[in-house]
């Protein structure tokens, strides 16, 4: 077993992020032989689900920025089924990201961008010792992804 955590940053706290955060919590105590939808192996090279630790969260939605990740996954236009009723406080504030082409024609009609300047994303990822960044930006967000 690994003593090290895998620190994960999320860019785009939408429905996919909600499912990931809920899934990590819901399946936290899965044994190596349990079936976990979406995972081929519960134990991968000694890393298990409880080794996943969220370290950073980035979004542009006024309804999400400033909230803890555990609250933001239920905010704004998110409508993922709540399969993990109690996602504990993560102490991971959602910070304001860059918009670029990440806000399409239709989404811009239903969400309001958070006020203020873009957070210093590079330094946030460094300061939080983030190991892996999961990009959940909308399809076609090429400039925002870069």
PDB file of C-alpha atoms in Angstrom:
ATOM      1  CA  UNK A   1       0.000   0.000   0.000  1.00  0.00           C
ATOM      2  CA  UNK A   2       1.079   3.540  -0.682  1.00  0.00           C
ATOM      3  CA  UNK A   3       1.608   6.137   2.018  1.00  0.00           C
ATOM      4  CA  UNK A   4       1.429   8.937  -0.538  1.00  0.00           C
ATOM      5  CA  UNK A   5      -1.741  10.711  -1.565  1.00  0.00           C
ATOM      6  CA  UNK A   6      -2.509  11.622  -5.151  1.00  0.00           C
ATOM      7  CA  UNK A   7      -3.417  15.297  -5.018  1.00  0.00           C
ATOM      8  CA  UNK A   8      -5.940  16.136  -7.724  1.00  0.00           C
ATOM      9  CA  UNK A   9      -6.895  19.563  -9.055  1.00  0.00           C
ATOM     10  CA  UNK A  10     -10.124  19.990 -11.017  1.00  0.00           C
ATOM     11  CA  UNK A  11     -10.624  22.560 -13.743  1.00  0.00           C
ATOM     12  CA  UNK A  12     -14.335  22.930 -14.420  1.00  0.00           C
ATOM     13  CA  UNK A  13     -16.542  22.040 -11.443  1.00  0.00           C
ATOM     14  CA  UNK A  14     -19.482  20.777 -13.472  1.00  0.00           C
ATOM     15  CA  UNK A  15     -21.422  17.531 -13.591  1.00  0.00           C
ATOM     16  CA  UNK A  16     -18.408  15.327 -14.350  1.00  0.00           C
ATOM     17  CA  UNK A  17     -16.515  16.845 -11.428  1.00  0.00           C
ATOM     18  CA  UNK A  18     -19.553  16.235  -9.222  1.00  0.00           C
ATOM     19  CA  UNK A  19     -19.605  12.566 -10.216  1.00  0.00           C
ATOM     20  CA  UNK A  20     -15.851  12.222  -9.560  1.00  0.00           C
ATOM     21  CA  UNK A  21     -15.959  13.878  -6.132  1.00  0.00           C
ATOM     22  CA  UNK A  22     -19.026  11.872  -5.124  1.00  0.00           C
ATOM     23  CA  UNK A  23     -17.508   8.642  -6.461  1.00  0.00           C
ATOM     24  CA  UNK A  24     -14.281   9.057  -4.516  1.00  0.00           C
ATOM     25  CA  UNK A  25     -16.290   9.545  -1.335  1.00  0.00           C
ATOM     26  CA  UNK A  26     -18.887   6.853  -2.045  1.00  0.00           C
ATOM     27  CA  UNK A  27     -16.343   4.145  -2.915  1.00  0.00           C
ATOM     28  CA  UNK A  28     -13.698   5.224  -0.391  1.00  0.00           C
ATOM     29  CA  UNK A  29     -13.939   1.947   1.542  1.00  0.00           C
ATOM     30  CA  UNK A  30     -14.181  -0.418  -1.436  1.00  0.00           C
ATOM     31  CA  UNK A  31     -12.092  -3.561  -1.079  1.00  0.00           C
ATOM     32  CA  UNK A  32      -9.723  -4.698  -3.805  1.00  0.00           C
ATOM     33  CA  UNK A  33     -12.257  -7.275  -5.040  1.00  0.00           C
ATOM     34  CA  UNK A  34     -15.269  -4.938  -5.151  1.00  0.00           C
ATOM     35  CA  UNK A  35     -16.793  -3.835  -8.435  1.00  0.00           C
ATOM     36  CA  UNK A  36     -16.605  -0.063  -8.774  1.00  0.00           C
ATOM     37  CA  UNK A  37     -18.285   1.342 -11.896  1.00  0.00           C
ATOM     38  CA  UNK A  38     -15.793   3.242 -14.012  1.00  0.00           C
ATOM     39  CA  UNK A  39     -12.706   1.624 -12.488  1.00  0.00           C
ATOM     40  CA  UNK A  40     -10.899  -1.359 -13.930  1.00  0.00           C
ATOM     41  CA  UNK A  41      -8.999  -1.874 -10.675  1.00  0.00           C
ATOM     42  CA  UNK A  42      -9.691  -0.640  -7.148  1.00  0.00           C
ATOM     43  CA  UNK A  43      -5.988  -1.082  -6.403  1.00  0.00           C
ATOM     44  CA  UNK A  44      -3.687   0.325  -9.067  1.00  0.00           C
ATOM     45  CA  UNK A  45       0.006  -0.077  -8.291  1.00  0.00           C
ATOM     46  CA  UNK A  46      -0.699   0.170  -4.581  1.00  0.00           C
ATOM     47  CA  UNK A  47      -2.876   3.275  -4.917  1.00  0.00           C
ATOM     48  CA  UNK A  48      -6.482   2.961  -3.807  1.00  0.00           C
ATOM     49  CA  UNK A  49      -9.497   5.263  -3.844  1.00  0.00           C
ATOM     50  CA  UNK A  50      -8.791   6.754  -0.390  1.00  0.00           C
ATOM     51  CA  UNK A  51      -5.392   7.880  -1.703  1.00  0.00           C
ATOM     52  CA  UNK A  52      -7.162  10.437  -3.912  1.00  0.00           C
ATOM     53  CA  UNK A  53      -7.190  13.845  -2.259  1.00  0.00           C
ATOM     54  CA  UNK A  54      -8.623  16.934  -3.927  1.00  0.00           C
ATOM     55  CA  UNK A  55      -6.231  19.868  -3.753  1.00  0.00           C
ATOM     56  CA  UNK A  56      -7.552  22.594  -6.077  1.00  0.00           C
ATOM     57  CA  UNK A  57     -10.750  23.534  -7.899  1.00  0.00           C
ATOM     58  CA  UNK A  58     -11.175  26.113 -10.650  1.00  0.00           C
ATOM     59  CA  UNK A  59     -14.331  27.429 -12.322  1.00  0.00           C
ATOM     60  CA  UNK A  60     -15.815  30.668 -13.658  1.00  0.00           C
ATOM     61  CA  UNK A  61     -19.426  30.345 -12.459  1.00  0.00           C
ATOM     62  CA  UNK A  62     -20.508  32.969  -9.915  1.00  0.00           C
ATOM     63  CA  UNK A  63     -22.534  30.246  -8.155  1.00  0.00           C
ATOM     64  CA  UNK A  64     -19.408  28.127  -7.565  1.00  0.00           C
ATOM     65  CA  UNK A  65     -16.421  30.443  -7.142  1.00  0.00           C
ATOM     66  CA  UNK A  66     -15.685  31.062  -3.474  1.00  0.00           C
ATOM     67  CA  UNK A  67     -17.475  27.929  -2.263  1.00  0.00           C
ATOM     68  CA  UNK A  68     -15.818  24.784  -0.999  1.00  0.00           C
ATOM     69  CA  UNK A  69     -15.585  22.024  -3.616  1.00  0.00           C
ATOM     70  CA  UNK A  70     -18.016  19.925  -1.552  1.00  0.00           C
ATOM     71  CA  UNK A  71     -20.659  22.655  -1.938  1.00  0.00           C
ATOM     72  CA  UNK A  72     -19.839  23.778  -5.487  1.00  0.00           C
ATOM     73  CA  UNK A  73     -20.563  20.331  -6.953  1.00  0.00           C
ATOM     74  CA  UNK A  74     -24.264  20.978  -6.150  1.00  0.00           C
ATOM     75  CA  UNK A  75     -24.283  24.596  -7.328  1.00  0.00           C
ATOM     76  CA  UNK A  76     -25.154  26.467 -10.491  1.00  0.00           C
ATOM     77  CA  UNK A  77     -26.427  24.420 -13.411  1.00  0.00           C
ATOM     78  CA  UNK A  78     -25.069  21.118 -12.026  1.00  0.00           C
ATOM     79  CA  UNK A  79     -27.697  18.404 -12.041  1.00  0.00           C
ATOM     80  CA  UNK A  80     -25.787  15.170 -11.458  1.00  0.00           C
ATOM     81  CA  UNK A  81     -27.741  12.603  -9.462  1.00  0.00           C
ATOM     82  CA  UNK A  82     -26.809  12.742  -5.801  1.00  0.00           C
ATOM     83  CA  UNK A  83     -25.612   9.198  -5.173  1.00  0.00           C
ATOM     84  CA  UNK A  84     -23.382  10.118  -2.242  1.00  0.00           C
ATOM     85  CA  UNK A  85     -25.634  11.990   0.170  1.00  0.00           C
ATOM     86  CA  UNK A  86     -22.887  13.354   2.407  1.00  0.00           C
ATOM     87  CA  UNK A  87     -19.782  14.702   0.721  1.00  0.00           C
ATOM     88  CA  UNK A  88     -17.708  16.128   3.574  1.00  0.00           C
ATOM     89  CA  UNK A  89     -16.151  19.575   3.543  1.00  0.00           C
ATOM     90  CA  UNK A  90     -12.932  19.364   1.510  1.00  0.00           C
ATOM     91  CA  UNK A  91     -11.256  22.634   2.493  1.00  0.00           C
ATOM     92  CA  UNK A  92     -10.709  23.235  -1.233  1.00  0.00           C
ATOM     93  CA  UNK A  93     -12.054  26.624  -2.304  1.00  0.00           C
ATOM     94  CA  UNK A  94     -13.178  27.031  -5.902  1.00  0.00           C
ATOM     95  CA  UNK A  95     -11.127  29.851  -7.424  1.00  0.00           C
ATOM     96  CA  UNK A  96     -11.840  31.997 -10.469  1.00  0.00           C
ATOM     97  CA  UNK A  97     -10.368  30.580 -13.661  1.00  0.00           C
ATOM     98  CA  UNK A  98      -9.824  32.066 -17.097  1.00  0.00           C
ATOM     99  CA  UNK A  99     -12.744  32.105 -19.499  1.00  0.00           C
ATOM    100  CA  UNK A 100     -11.299  32.246 -23.020  1.00  0.00           C
ATOM    101  CA  UNK A 101     -13.425  29.902 -25.160  1.00  0.00           C
ATOM    102  CA  UNK A 102     -14.628  27.830 -22.176  1.00  0.00           C
ATOM    103  CA  UNK A 103     -18.013  29.505 -22.031  1.00  0.00           C
ATOM    104  CA  UNK A 104     -20.054  28.657 -25.092  1.00  0.00           C
ATOM    105  CA  UNK A 105     -23.057  30.369 -26.629  1.00  0.00           C
ATOM    106  CA  UNK A 106     -25.733  28.456 -24.717  1.00  0.00           C
ATOM    107  CA  UNK A 107     -24.023  28.151 -21.339  1.00  0.00           C
ATOM    108  CA  UNK A 108     -23.357  31.892 -21.342  1.00  0.00           C
ATOM    109  CA  UNK A 109     -27.138  32.389 -21.370  1.00  0.00           C
ATOM    110  CA  UNK A 110     -27.658  30.497 -18.103  1.00  0.00           C
ATOM    111  CA  UNK A 111     -24.600  31.239 -15.968  1.00  0.00           C
ATOM    112  CA  UNK A 112     -23.017  34.452 -14.804  1.00  0.00           C
ATOM    113  CA  UNK A 113     -19.252  34.723 -14.668  1.00  0.00           C
ATOM    114  CA  UNK A 114     -17.816  35.339 -11.237  1.00  0.00           C
ATOM    115  CA  UNK A 115     -16.567  38.894 -10.769  1.00  0.00           C
ATOM    116  CA  UNK A 116     -12.942  39.671 -10.197  1.00  0.00           C
ATOM    117  CA  UNK A 117      -9.670  38.701 -11.718  1.00  0.00           C
ATOM    118  CA  UNK A 118      -8.457  35.275 -12.651  1.00  0.00           C
ATOM    119  CA  UNK A 119      -6.627  33.500  -9.856  1.00  0.00           C
ATOM    120  CA  UNK A 120      -2.945  32.666 -10.312  1.00  0.00           C
ATOM    121  CA  UNK A 121      -3.645  29.093 -11.393  1.00  0.00           C
ATOM    122  CA  UNK A 122      -0.015  28.010 -11.817  1.00  0.00           C
ATOM    123  CA  UNK A 123       0.934  29.118  -8.312  1.00  0.00           C
ATOM    124  CA  UNK A 124      -2.226  27.604  -6.816  1.00  0.00           C
ATOM    125  CA  UNK A 125      -1.358  24.236  -8.346  1.00  0.00           C
ATOM    126  CA  UNK A 126       2.210  24.543  -7.066  1.00  0.00           C
ATOM    127  CA  UNK A 127       1.212  25.795  -3.595  1.00  0.00           C
ATOM    128  CA  UNK A 128      -1.317  22.973  -3.152  1.00  0.00           C
ATOM    129  CA  UNK A 129       1.197  20.335  -4.310  1.00  0.00           C
ATOM    130  CA  UNK A 130      -1.222  19.166  -6.979  1.00  0.00           C
ATOM    131  CA  UNK A 131       0.007  16.013  -8.722  1.00  0.00           C
ATOM    132  CA  UNK A 132      -2.701  15.582 -11.365  1.00  0.00           C
ATOM    133  CA  UNK A 133      -5.009  18.071 -13.065  1.00  0.00           C
ATOM    134  CA  UNK A 134      -8.337  16.840 -14.410  1.00  0.00           C
ATOM    135  CA  UNK A 135      -9.628  19.059 -17.200  1.00  0.00           C
ATOM    136  CA  UNK A 136     -13.424  19.065 -17.232  1.00  0.00           C
ATOM    137  CA  UNK A 137     -13.788  22.120 -19.460  1.00  0.00           C
ATOM    138  CA  UNK A 138     -16.483  21.905 -22.133  1.00  0.00           C
ATOM    139  CA  UNK A 139     -15.654  20.198 -25.428  1.00  0.00           C
ATOM    140  CA  UNK A 140     -14.142  22.704 -27.824  1.00  0.00           C
ATOM    141  CA  UNK A 141     -12.462  24.812 -25.125  1.00  0.00           C
ATOM    142  CA  UNK A 142      -9.110  24.648 -26.882  1.00  0.00           C
ATOM    143  CA  UNK A 143      -7.734  28.051 -25.845  1.00  0.00           C
ATOM    144  CA  UNK A 144      -8.971  27.715 -22.260  1.00  0.00           C
ATOM    145  CA  UNK A 145      -7.362  24.287 -22.023  1.00  0.00           C
ATOM    146  CA  UNK A 146      -4.001  25.622 -23.189  1.00  0.00           C
TER     147      UNK A 146
END
